[in-house]
Amino acid sequence: MSEDNIKRRAKGLDRAFDILDFLKEIGQPLRPNDIAKGIGSPKSTVYELVASLLERRVLEPVGKDGHVYLGRQLYFLGQAHLRHFDLSREADQALQEIVSQTRETAQMCLLNGRKYTVALMKEGERNFRITSDIGENAPIPWTASGRLLLGHLSDEQIVELIDERDFILPDGQRLPLATFLKEIRQATEEGFFSFDSVADTFTHCFAAPVRDERGVCICTLCIVAPRADAQSNYQEYRRVLIDSANRLARRIND
Protein backbone atom coordinates (compact mmCIF):
# COMPACT_ATOMS: atom_id res chain seq x y z
CA MET A 1 0.00 0.00 0.00
CA SER A 2 1.39 3.39 -0.98
CA GLU A 3 2.07 6.12 1.55
CA ASP A 4 -0.71 8.26 0.04
CA ASN A 5 -3.22 5.43 0.46
CA ILE A 6 -2.16 4.93 4.05
CA LYS A 7 -2.64 8.64 4.77
CA ARG A 8 -6.09 8.65 3.10
CA ARG A 9 -7.22 5.66 5.11
CA ALA A 10 -5.92 7.21 8.33
CA LYS A 11 -7.79 10.44 7.55
CA GLY A 12 -10.94 8.42 6.84
CA LEU A 13 -10.57 6.67 10.18
CA ASP A 14 -10.28 10.05 11.93
CA ARG A 15 -13.47 11.20 10.21
CA ALA A 16 -15.27 8.00 11.23
CA PHE A 17 -14.41 8.65 14.86
CA ASP A 18 -15.50 12.27 14.43
CA ILE A 19 -18.91 10.94 13.35
CA LEU A 20 -19.18 8.63 16.36
CA ASP A 21 -18.04 11.32 18.80
CA PHE A 22 -20.48 13.85 17.35
CA LEU A 23 -23.44 11.46 17.63
CA LYS A 24 -22.46 10.65 21.22
CA GLU A 25 -22.23 14.36 22.04
CA ILE A 26 -25.57 15.24 20.41
CA GLY A 27 -27.28 12.20 21.93
CA GLN A 28 -29.87 11.65 19.21
CA PRO A 29 -30.19 10.22 15.67
CA LEU A 30 -29.23 12.52 12.80
CA ARG A 31 -29.19 12.51 9.02
CA PRO A 32 -25.75 12.24 7.37
CA ASN A 33 -26.22 15.75 5.99
CA ASP A 34 -26.60 17.15 9.53
CA ILE A 35 -23.59 15.15 10.71
CA ALA A 36 -21.50 16.61 7.89
CA LYS A 37 -22.46 20.13 8.94
CA GLY A 38 -21.76 19.37 12.57
CA ILE A 39 -18.24 18.03 12.06
CA GLY A 40 -17.34 20.33 9.16
CA SER A 41 -16.71 17.51 6.70
CA PRO A 42 -17.75 17.17 3.03
CA LYS A 43 -21.16 15.56 2.58
CA SER A 44 -19.82 12.99 0.13
CA THR A 45 -17.20 11.84 2.64
CA VAL A 46 -19.73 11.53 5.45
CA TYR A 47 -22.26 9.65 3.33
CA GLU A 48 -19.56 7.19 2.29
CA LEU A 49 -18.37 6.64 5.85
CA VAL A 50 -21.90 6.34 7.22
CA ALA A 51 -22.65 3.63 4.65
CA SER A 52 -19.55 1.73 5.71
CA LEU A 53 -20.36 2.08 9.41
CA LEU A 54 -23.94 0.93 8.80
CA GLU A 55 -22.67 -2.13 6.99
CA ARG A 56 -20.55 -3.02 10.02
CA ARG A 57 -23.39 -2.26 12.48
CA VAL A 58 -21.28 0.42 14.15
CA LEU A 59 -24.16 2.72 13.18
CA GLU A 60 -27.80 1.70 12.83
CA PRO A 61 -30.67 3.26 10.86
CA VAL A 62 -33.39 4.91 12.91
CA GLY A 63 -36.85 5.50 11.47
CA LYS A 64 -37.64 6.00 7.79
CA ASP A 65 -36.14 9.43 7.18
CA GLY A 66 -32.48 8.46 6.86
CA HIS A 67 -31.48 9.08 10.47
CA VAL A 68 -28.65 7.04 11.96
CA TYR A 69 -27.33 6.51 15.48
CA LEU A 70 -24.72 4.53 17.38
CA GLY A 71 -25.15 0.82 16.71
CA ARG A 72 -25.21 -2.31 18.82
CA GLN A 73 -21.76 -3.35 17.63
CA LEU A 74 -20.36 -0.58 19.83
CA TYR A 75 -22.11 -2.17 22.81
CA PHE A 76 -20.51 -5.54 22.11
CA LEU A 77 -17.10 -3.92 21.67
CA GLY A 78 -17.58 -2.08 24.94
CA GLN A 79 -18.48 -5.29 26.76
CA ALA A 80 -15.39 -6.99 25.36
CA HIS A 81 -13.31 -4.06 26.57
CA LEU A 82 -14.78 -4.24 30.07
CA ARG A 83 -14.06 -7.97 30.35
CA HIS A 84 -10.37 -7.21 29.96
CA PHE A 85 -10.20 -3.81 31.63
CA ASP A 86 -9.30 -4.37 35.27
CA LEU A 87 -9.72 -0.70 36.19
CA SER A 88 -13.46 -0.71 35.51
CA ARG A 89 -14.07 -3.89 37.47
CA GLU A 90 -11.95 -2.81 40.40
CA ALA A 91 -13.34 0.74 40.39
CA ASP A 92 -16.89 -0.57 40.49
CA GLN A 93 -16.05 -2.37 43.73
CA ALA A 94 -14.33 0.73 45.13
CA LEU A 95 -17.39 2.88 44.43
CA GLN A 96 -19.66 0.41 46.18
CA GLU A 97 -17.37 0.50 49.23
CA ILE A 98 -17.50 4.31 49.29
CA VAL A 99 -21.31 4.33 49.11
CA SER A 100 -21.60 1.73 51.89
CA GLN A 101 -19.37 3.84 54.17
CA THR A 102 -20.76 7.31 53.39
CA ARG A 103 -24.21 6.72 51.82
CA GLU A 104 -23.25 9.41 49.29
CA THR A 105 -23.05 9.20 45.49
CA ALA A 106 -19.66 7.95 44.29
CA GLN A 107 -18.10 8.27 40.84
CA MET A 108 -15.05 7.30 38.83
CA CYS A 109 -14.02 10.11 36.49
CA LEU A 110 -11.63 10.33 33.54
CA LEU A 111 -10.32 12.66 30.89
CA ASN A 112 -11.99 12.19 27.53
CA GLY A 113 -9.78 14.06 25.10
CA ARG A 114 -10.07 17.72 26.05
CA LYS A 115 -13.04 17.17 28.35
CA TYR A 116 -13.95 15.48 31.63
CA THR A 117 -16.43 12.63 31.91
CA VAL A 118 -18.03 10.42 34.55
CA ALA A 119 -17.15 6.85 33.57
CA LEU A 120 -18.83 4.94 36.43
CA MET A 121 -21.26 5.89 39.16
CA LYS A 122 -22.99 4.39 42.19
CA GLU A 123 -25.97 6.32 43.53
CA GLY A 124 -26.07 7.18 47.20
CA GLU A 125 -28.27 5.37 49.70
CA ARG A 126 -30.31 8.44 50.63
CA ASN A 127 -33.92 9.28 49.86
CA PHE A 128 -32.56 12.38 48.13
CA ARG A 129 -30.19 11.07 45.46
CA ILE A 130 -27.64 12.85 43.34
CA THR A 131 -27.12 11.45 39.86
CA SER A 132 -25.05 12.28 36.80
CA ASP A 133 -25.14 11.24 33.17
CA ILE A 134 -22.38 8.69 32.60
CA GLY A 135 -20.30 9.51 29.54
CA GLU A 136 -21.46 13.12 29.25
CA ASN A 137 -18.54 15.47 28.62
CA ALA A 138 -17.97 18.55 30.77
CA PRO A 139 -15.34 21.32 30.78
CA ILE A 140 -12.34 20.26 32.85
CA PRO A 141 -12.10 23.55 34.85
CA TRP A 142 -15.64 23.03 36.12
CA THR A 143 -14.64 19.88 38.04
CA ALA A 144 -12.78 18.94 41.20
CA SER A 145 -11.28 15.96 39.37
CA GLY A 146 -9.82 18.21 36.71
CA ARG A 147 -7.34 19.61 39.24
CA LEU A 148 -5.94 16.09 39.71
CA LEU A 149 -6.22 14.64 36.22
CA LEU A 150 -3.97 17.37 34.79
CA GLY A 151 -1.32 17.24 37.48
CA HIS A 152 1.26 15.44 35.33
CA LEU A 153 1.13 18.11 32.60
CA SER A 154 3.19 21.29 32.37
CA ASP A 155 1.50 24.69 32.48
CA GLU A 156 2.05 25.01 28.72
CA GLN A 157 0.46 21.62 28.03
CA ILE A 158 -2.55 22.49 30.18
CA VAL A 159 -3.10 25.77 28.34
CA GLU A 160 -2.85 23.96 25.01
CA LEU A 161 -5.26 21.21 26.08
CA ILE A 162 -8.16 23.24 27.44
CA ASP A 163 -10.50 25.17 25.20
CA GLU A 164 -10.40 28.86 26.14
CA ARG A 165 -14.20 28.91 26.42
CA ASP A 166 -14.13 26.22 29.12
CA PHE A 167 -12.77 28.72 31.63
CA ILE A 168 -16.17 30.47 31.54
CA LEU A 169 -18.07 29.01 34.49
CA PRO A 170 -21.84 28.31 34.48
CA ASP A 171 -22.53 31.59 36.30
CA GLY A 172 -20.77 33.52 33.54
CA GLN A 173 -17.65 34.37 35.55
CA ARG A 174 -14.24 33.52 34.17
CA LEU A 175 -11.91 31.26 36.15
CA PRO A 176 -8.47 32.92 36.10
CA LEU A 177 -5.82 30.67 34.55
CA ALA A 178 -3.38 31.46 37.37
CA THR A 179 -5.93 30.31 39.95
CA PHE A 180 -6.62 27.09 38.04
CA LEU A 181 -2.93 26.25 37.68
CA LYS A 182 -2.28 26.95 41.37
CA GLU A 183 -5.15 24.67 42.37
CA ILE A 184 -3.79 21.90 40.10
CA ARG A 185 -0.34 22.05 41.70
CA GLN A 186 -1.76 22.16 45.22
CA ALA A 187 -4.21 19.30 44.57
CA THR A 188 -1.49 17.16 43.00
CA GLU A 189 0.79 17.69 45.98
CA GLU A 190 -1.94 16.95 48.54
CA GLY A 191 -3.52 14.08 46.61
CA PHE A 192 -6.98 15.53 47.13
CA PHE A 193 -9.26 18.36 46.04
CA SER A 194 -12.76 19.45 46.95
CA PHE A 195 -15.01 22.42 46.33
CA ASP A 196 -18.61 23.52 46.12
CA SER A 197 -19.83 22.44 42.70
CA VAL A 198 -19.89 25.20 40.11
CA ALA A 199 -22.53 23.33 38.11
CA ASP A 200 -25.23 23.57 40.79
CA THR A 201 -25.88 25.35 44.06
CA PHE A 202 -26.40 22.45 46.47
CA THR A 203 -23.57 19.90 46.15
CA HIS A 204 -19.96 19.65 47.24
CA CYS A 205 -17.51 17.54 45.24
CA PHE A 206 -14.60 15.56 46.69
CA ALA A 207 -11.95 13.98 44.43
CA ALA A 208 -8.90 11.78 45.04
CA PRO A 209 -6.44 10.50 42.42
CA VAL A 210 -5.85 6.90 41.38
CA ARG A 211 -2.24 6.87 40.22
CA ASP A 212 -0.40 4.41 38.01
CA GLU A 213 3.08 3.04 38.68
CA ARG A 214 4.64 6.26 37.35
CA GLY A 215 2.58 8.41 39.71
CA VAL A 216 0.30 9.73 36.94
CA CYS A 217 -3.37 10.20 37.84
CA ILE A 218 -5.24 7.88 35.45
CA CYS A 219 -8.66 8.50 36.99
CA THR A 220 -10.26 9.91 40.11
CA LEU A 221 -12.70 8.60 42.67
CA CYS A 222 -15.25 11.18 43.74
CA ILE A 223 -17.96 11.78 46.29
CA VAL A 224 -20.79 14.16 45.44
CA ALA A 225 -22.74 15.16 48.55
CA PRO A 226 -25.22 17.83 49.65
CA ARG A 227 -23.24 20.80 50.93
CA ALA A 228 -24.54 20.60 54.49
CA ASP A 229 -23.67 16.91 54.78
CA ALA A 230 -20.28 17.49 53.15
CA GLN A 231 -19.47 20.14 55.73
CA SER A 232 -20.60 17.99 58.67
CA ASN A 233 -18.71 14.90 57.48
CA TYR A 234 -15.82 16.54 55.64
CA GLN A 235 -12.90 14.80 57.34
CA GLU A 236 -14.59 11.39 57.24
CA TYR A 237 -15.50 11.66 53.55
CA ARG A 238 -11.98 12.85 52.77
CA ARG A 239 -10.45 9.89 54.62
CA VAL A 240 -12.75 7.32 53.02
CA LEU A 241 -12.13 8.68 49.54
CA ILE A 242 -8.34 8.86 49.80
CA ASP A 243 -8.15 5.39 51.35
CA SER A 244 -10.37 3.95 48.59
CA ALA A 245 -8.33 5.61 45.83
CA ASN A 246 -5.07 4.32 47.30
CA ARG A 247 -6.44 0.77 47.62
CA LEU A 248 -7.66 0.87 44.03
CA ALA A 249 -4.25 2.04 42.84
CA ARG A 250 -2.55 -0.83 44.68
CA ARG A 251 -4.93 -3.40 43.19
CA ILE A 252 -4.48 -2.28 39.58
CA ASN A 253 -0.72 -1.74 39.86
CA ASP A 254 0.13 -5.08 41.52
CSV table of C-alpha atoms in Angstrom, one decimal:
chain,number,residue,atom,x,y,z
A,1,MET,CA,0.0,0.0,0.0
A,2,SER,CA,1.4,3.4,-1.0
A,3,GLU,CA,2.1,6.1,1.5
A,4,ASP,CA,-0.7,8.3,0.0
A,5,ASN,CA,-3.2,5.4,0.5
A,6,ILE,CA,-2.2,4.9,4.0
A,7,LYS,CA,-2.6,8.6,4.8
A,8,ARG,CA,-6.1,8.7,3.1
A,9,ARG,CA,-7.2,5.7,5.1
A,10,ALA,CA,-5.9,7.2,8.3
A,11,LYS,CA,-7.8,10.4,7.6
A,12,GLY,CA,-10.9,8.4,6.8
A,13,LEU,CA,-10.6,6.7,10.2
A,14,ASP,CA,-10.3,10.0,11.9
A,15,ARG,CA,-13.5,11.2,10.2
A,16,ALA,CA,-15.3,8.0,11.2
A,17,PHE,CA,-14.4,8.6,14.9
A,18,ASP,CA,-15.5,12.3,14.4
A,19,ILE,CA,-18.9,10.9,13.3
A,20,LEU,CA,-19.2,8.6,16.4
A,21,ASP,CA,-18.0,11.3,18.8
A,22,PHE,CA,-20.5,13.8,17.3
A,23,LEU,CA,-23.4,11.5,17.6
A,24,LYS,CA,-22.5,10.7,21.2
A,25,GLU,CA,-22.2,14.4,22.0
A,26,ILE,CA,-25.6,15.2,20.4
A,27,GLY,CA,-27.3,12.2,21.9
A,28,GLN,CA,-29.9,11.6,19.2
A,29,PRO,CA,-30.2,10.2,15.7
A,30,LEU,CA,-29.2,12.5,12.8
A,31,ARG,CA,-29.2,12.5,9.0
A,32,PRO,CA,-25.8,12.2,7.4
A,33,ASN,CA,-26.2,15.7,6.0
A,34,ASP,CA,-26.6,17.1,9.5
A,35,ILE,CA,-23.6,15.2,10.7
A,36,ALA,CA,-21.5,16.6,7.9
A,37,LYS,CA,-22.5,20.1,8.9
A,38,GLY,CA,-21.8,19.4,12.6
A,39,ILE,CA,-18.2,18.0,12.1
A,40,GLY,CA,-17.3,20.3,9.2
A,41,SER,CA,-16.7,17.5,6.7
A,42,PRO,CA,-17.7,17.2,3.0
A,43,LYS,CA,-21.2,15.6,2.6
A,44,SER,CA,-19.8,13.0,0.1
A,45,THR,CA,-17.2,11.8,2.6
A,46,VAL,CA,-19.7,11.5,5.5
A,47,TYR,CA,-22.3,9.7,3.3
A,48,GLU,CA,-19.6,7.2,2.3
A,49,LEU,CA,-18.4,6.6,5.8
A,50,VAL,CA,-21.9,6.3,7.2
A,51,ALA,CA,-22.7,3.6,4.6
A,52,SER,CA,-19.6,1.7,5.7
A,53,LEU,CA,-20.4,2.1,9.4
A,54,LEU,CA,-23.9,0.9,8.8
A,55,GLU,CA,-22.7,-2.1,7.0
A,56,ARG,CA,-20.5,-3.0,10.0
A,57,ARG,CA,-23.4,-2.3,12.5
A,58,VAL,CA,-21.3,0.4,14.2
A,59,LEU,CA,-24.2,2.7,13.2
A,60,GLU,CA,-27.8,1.7,12.8
A,61,PRO,CA,-30.7,3.3,10.9
A,62,VAL,CA,-33.4,4.9,12.9
A,63,GLY,CA,-36.8,5.5,11.5
A,64,LYS,CA,-37.6,6.0,7.8
A,65,ASP,CA,-36.1,9.4,7.2
A,66,GLY,CA,-32.5,8.5,6.9
A,67,HIS,CA,-31.5,9.1,10.5
A,68,VAL,CA,-28.6,7.0,12.0
A,69,TYR,CA,-27.3,6.5,15.5
A,70,LEU,CA,-24.7,4.5,17.4
A,71,GLY,CA,-25.1,0.8,16.7
A,72,ARG,CA,-25.2,-2.3,18.8
A,73,GLN,CA,-21.8,-3.3,17.6
A,74,LEU,CA,-20.4,-0.6,19.8
A,75,TYR,CA,-22.1,-2.2,22.8
A,76,PHE,CA,-20.5,-5.5,22.1
A,77,LEU,CA,-17.1,-3.9,21.7
A,78,GLY,CA,-17.6,-2.1,24.9
A,79,GLN,CA,-18.5,-5.3,26.8
A,80,ALA,CA,-15.4,-7.0,25.4
A,81,HIS,CA,-13.3,-4.1,26.6
A,82,LEU,CA,-14.8,-4.2,30.1
A,83,ARG,CA,-14.1,-8.0,30.4
A,84,HIS,CA,-10.4,-7.2,30.0
A,85,PHE,CA,-10.2,-3.8,31.6
A,86,ASP,CA,-9.3,-4.4,35.3
A,87,LEU,CA,-9.7,-0.7,36.2
A,88,SER,CA,-13.5,-0.7,35.5
A,89,ARG,CA,-14.1,-3.9,37.5
A,90,GLU,CA,-11.9,-2.8,40.4
A,91,ALA,CA,-13.3,0.7,40.4
A,92,ASP,CA,-16.9,-0.6,40.5
A,93,GLN,CA,-16.0,-2.4,43.7
A,94,ALA,CA,-14.3,0.7,45.1
A,95,LEU,CA,-17.4,2.9,44.4
A,96,GLN,CA,-19.7,0.4,46.2
A,97,GLU,CA,-17.4,0.5,49.2
A,98,ILE,CA,-17.5,4.3,49.3
A,99,VAL,CA,-21.3,4.3,49.1
A,100,SER,CA,-21.6,1.7,51.9
A,101,GLN,CA,-19.4,3.8,54.2
A,102,THR,CA,-20.8,7.3,53.4
A,103,ARG,CA,-24.2,6.7,51.8
A,104,GLU,CA,-23.3,9.4,49.3
A,105,THR,CA,-23.1,9.2,45.5
A,106,ALA,CA,-19.7,7.9,44.3
A,107,GLN,CA,-18.1,8.3,40.8
A,108,MET,CA,-15.0,7.3,38.8
A,109,CYS,CA,-14.0,10.1,36.5
A,110,LEU,CA,-11.6,10.3,33.5
A,111,LEU,CA,-10.3,12.7,30.9
A,112,ASN,CA,-12.0,12.2,27.5
A,113,GLY,CA,-9.8,14.1,25.1
A,114,ARG,CA,-10.1,17.7,26.0
A,115,LYS,CA,-13.0,17.2,28.4
A,116,TYR,CA,-14.0,15.5,31.6
A,117,THR,CA,-16.4,12.6,31.9
A,118,VAL,CA,-18.0,10.4,34.6
A,119,ALA,CA,-17.2,6.8,33.6
A,120,LEU,CA,-18.8,4.9,36.4
A,121,MET,CA,-21.3,5.9,39.2
A,122,LYS,CA,-23.0,4.4,42.2
A,123,GLU,CA,-26.0,6.3,43.5
A,124,GLY,CA,-26.1,7.2,47.2
A,125,GLU,CA,-28.3,5.4,49.7
A,126,ARG,CA,-30.3,8.4,50.6
A,127,ASN,CA,-33.9,9.3,49.9
A,128,PHE,CA,-32.6,12.4,48.1
A,129,ARG,CA,-30.2,11.1,45.5
A,130,ILE,CA,-27.6,12.9,43.3
A,131,THR,CA,-27.1,11.4,39.9
A,132,SER,CA,-25.0,12.3,36.8
A,133,ASP,CA,-25.1,11.2,33.2
A,134,ILE,CA,-22.4,8.7,32.6
A,135,GLY,CA,-20.3,9.5,29.5
A,136,GLU,CA,-21.5,13.1,29.2
A,137,ASN,CA,-18.5,15.5,28.6
A,138,ALA,CA,-18.0,18.6,30.8
A,139,PRO,CA,-15.3,21.3,30.8
A,140,ILE,CA,-12.3,20.3,32.9
A,141,PRO,CA,-12.1,23.6,34.8
A,142,TRP,CA,-15.6,23.0,36.1
A,143,THR,CA,-14.6,19.9,38.0
A,144,ALA,CA,-12.8,18.9,41.2
A,145,SER,CA,-11.3,16.0,39.4
A,146,GLY,CA,-9.8,18.2,36.7
A,147,ARG,CA,-7.3,19.6,39.2
A,148,LEU,CA,-5.9,16.1,39.7
A,149,LEU,CA,-6.2,14.6,36.2
A,150,LEU,CA,-4.0,17.4,34.8
A,151,GLY,CA,-1.3,17.2,37.5
A,152,HIS,CA,1.3,15.4,35.3
A,153,LEU,CA,1.1,18.1,32.6
A,154,SER,CA,3.2,21.3,32.4
A,155,ASP,CA,1.5,24.7,32.5
A,156,GLU,CA,2.1,25.0,28.7
A,157,GLN,CA,0.5,21.6,28.0
A,158,ILE,CA,-2.5,22.5,30.2
A,159,VAL,CA,-3.1,25.8,28.3
A,160,GLU,CA,-2.9,24.0,25.0
A,161,LEU,CA,-5.3,21.2,26.1
A,162,ILE,CA,-8.2,23.2,27.4
A,163,ASP,CA,-10.5,25.2,25.2
A,164,GLU,CA,-10.4,28.9,26.1
A,165,ARG,CA,-14.2,28.9,26.4
A,166,ASP,CA,-14.1,26.2,29.1
A,167,PHE,CA,-12.8,28.7,31.6
A,168,ILE,CA,-16.2,30.5,31.5
A,169,LEU,CA,-18.1,29.0,34.5
A,170,PRO,CA,-21.8,28.3,34.5
A,171,ASP,CA,-22.5,31.6,36.3
A,172,GLY,CA,-20.8,33.5,33.5
A,173,GLN,CA,-17.7,34.4,35.6
A,174,ARG,CA,-14.2,33.5,34.2
A,175,LEU,CA,-11.9,31.3,36.2
A,176,PRO,CA,-8.5,32.9,36.1
A,177,LEU,CA,-5.8,30.7,34.6
A,178,ALA,CA,-3.4,31.5,37.4
A,179,THR,CA,-5.9,30.3,39.9
A,180,PHE,CA,-6.6,27.1,38.0
A,181,LEU,CA,-2.9,26.3,37.7
A,182,LYS,CA,-2.3,27.0,41.4
A,183,GLU,CA,-5.2,24.7,42.4
A,184,ILE,CA,-3.8,21.9,40.1
A,185,ARG,CA,-0.3,22.0,41.7
A,186,GLN,CA,-1.8,22.2,45.2
A,187,ALA,CA,-4.2,19.3,44.6
A,188,THR,CA,-1.5,17.2,43.0
A,189,GLU,CA,0.8,17.7,46.0
A,190,GLU,CA,-1.9,17.0,48.5
A,191,GLY,CA,-3.5,14.1,46.6
A,192,PHE,CA,-7.0,15.5,47.1
A,193,PHE,CA,-9.3,18.4,46.0
A,194,SER,CA,-12.8,19.4,47.0
A,195,PHE,CA,-15.0,22.4,46.3
A,196,ASP,CA,-18.6,23.5,46.1
A,197,SER,CA,-19.8,22.4,42.7
A,198,VAL,CA,-19.9,25.2,40.1
A,199,ALA,CA,-22.5,23.3,38.1
A,200,ASP,CA,-25.2,23.6,40.8
A,201,THR,CA,-25.9,25.3,44.1
A,202,PHE,CA,-26.4,22.4,46.5
A,203,THR,CA,-23.6,19.9,46.2
A,204,HIS,CA,-20.0,19.6,47.2
A,205,CYS,CA,-17.5,17.5,45.2
A,206,PHE,CA,-14.6,15.6,46.7
A,207,ALA,CA,-11.9,14.0,44.4
A,208,ALA,CA,-8.9,11.8,45.0
A,209,PRO,CA,-6.4,10.5,42.4
A,210,VAL,CA,-5.9,6.9,41.4
A,211,ARG,CA,-2.2,6.9,40.2
A,212,ASP,CA,-0.4,4.4,38.0
A,213,GLU,CA,3.1,3.0,38.7
A,214,ARG,CA,4.6,6.3,37.3
A,215,GLY,CA,2.6,8.4,39.7
A,216,VAL,CA,0.3,9.7,36.9
A,217,CYS,CA,-3.4,10.2,37.8
A,218,ILE,CA,-5.2,7.9,35.5
A,219,CYS,CA,-8.7,8.5,37.0
A,220,THR,CA,-10.3,9.9,40.1
A,221,LEU,CA,-12.7,8.6,42.7
A,222,CYS,CA,-15.3,11.2,43.7
A,223,ILE,CA,-18.0,11.8,46.3
A,224,VAL,CA,-20.8,14.2,45.4
A,225,ALA,CA,-22.7,15.2,48.6
A,226,PRO,CA,-25.2,17.8,49.7
A,227,ARG,CA,-23.2,20.8,50.9
A,228,ALA,CA,-24.5,20.6,54.5
A,229,ASP,CA,-23.7,16.9,54.8
A,230,ALA,CA,-20.3,17.5,53.2
A,231,GLN,CA,-19.5,20.1,55.7
A,232,SER,CA,-20.6,18.0,58.7
A,233,ASN,CA,-18.7,14.9,57.5
A,234,TYR,CA,-15.8,16.5,55.6
A,235,GLN,CA,-12.9,14.8,57.3
A,236,GLU,CA,-14.6,11.4,57.2
A,237,TYR,CA,-15.5,11.7,53.6
A,238,ARG,CA,-12.0,12.8,52.8
A,239,ARG,CA,-10.5,9.9,54.6
A,240,VAL,CA,-12.7,7.3,53.0
A,241,LEU,CA,-12.1,8.7,49.5
A,242,ILE,CA,-8.3,8.9,49.8
A,243,ASP,CA,-8.1,5.4,51.3
A,244,SER,CA,-10.4,4.0,48.6
A,245,ALA,CA,-8.3,5.6,45.8
A,246,ASN,CA,-5.1,4.3,47.3
A,247,ARG,CA,-6.4,0.8,47.6
A,248,LEU,CA,-7.7,0.9,44.0
A,249,ALA,CA,-4.3,2.0,42.8
A,250,ARG,CA,-2.6,-0.8,44.7
A,251,ARG,CA,-4.9,-3.4,43.2
A,252,ILE,CA,-4.5,-2.3,39.6
A,253,ASN,CA,-0.7,-1.7,39.9
A,254,ASP,CA,0.1,-5.1,41.5
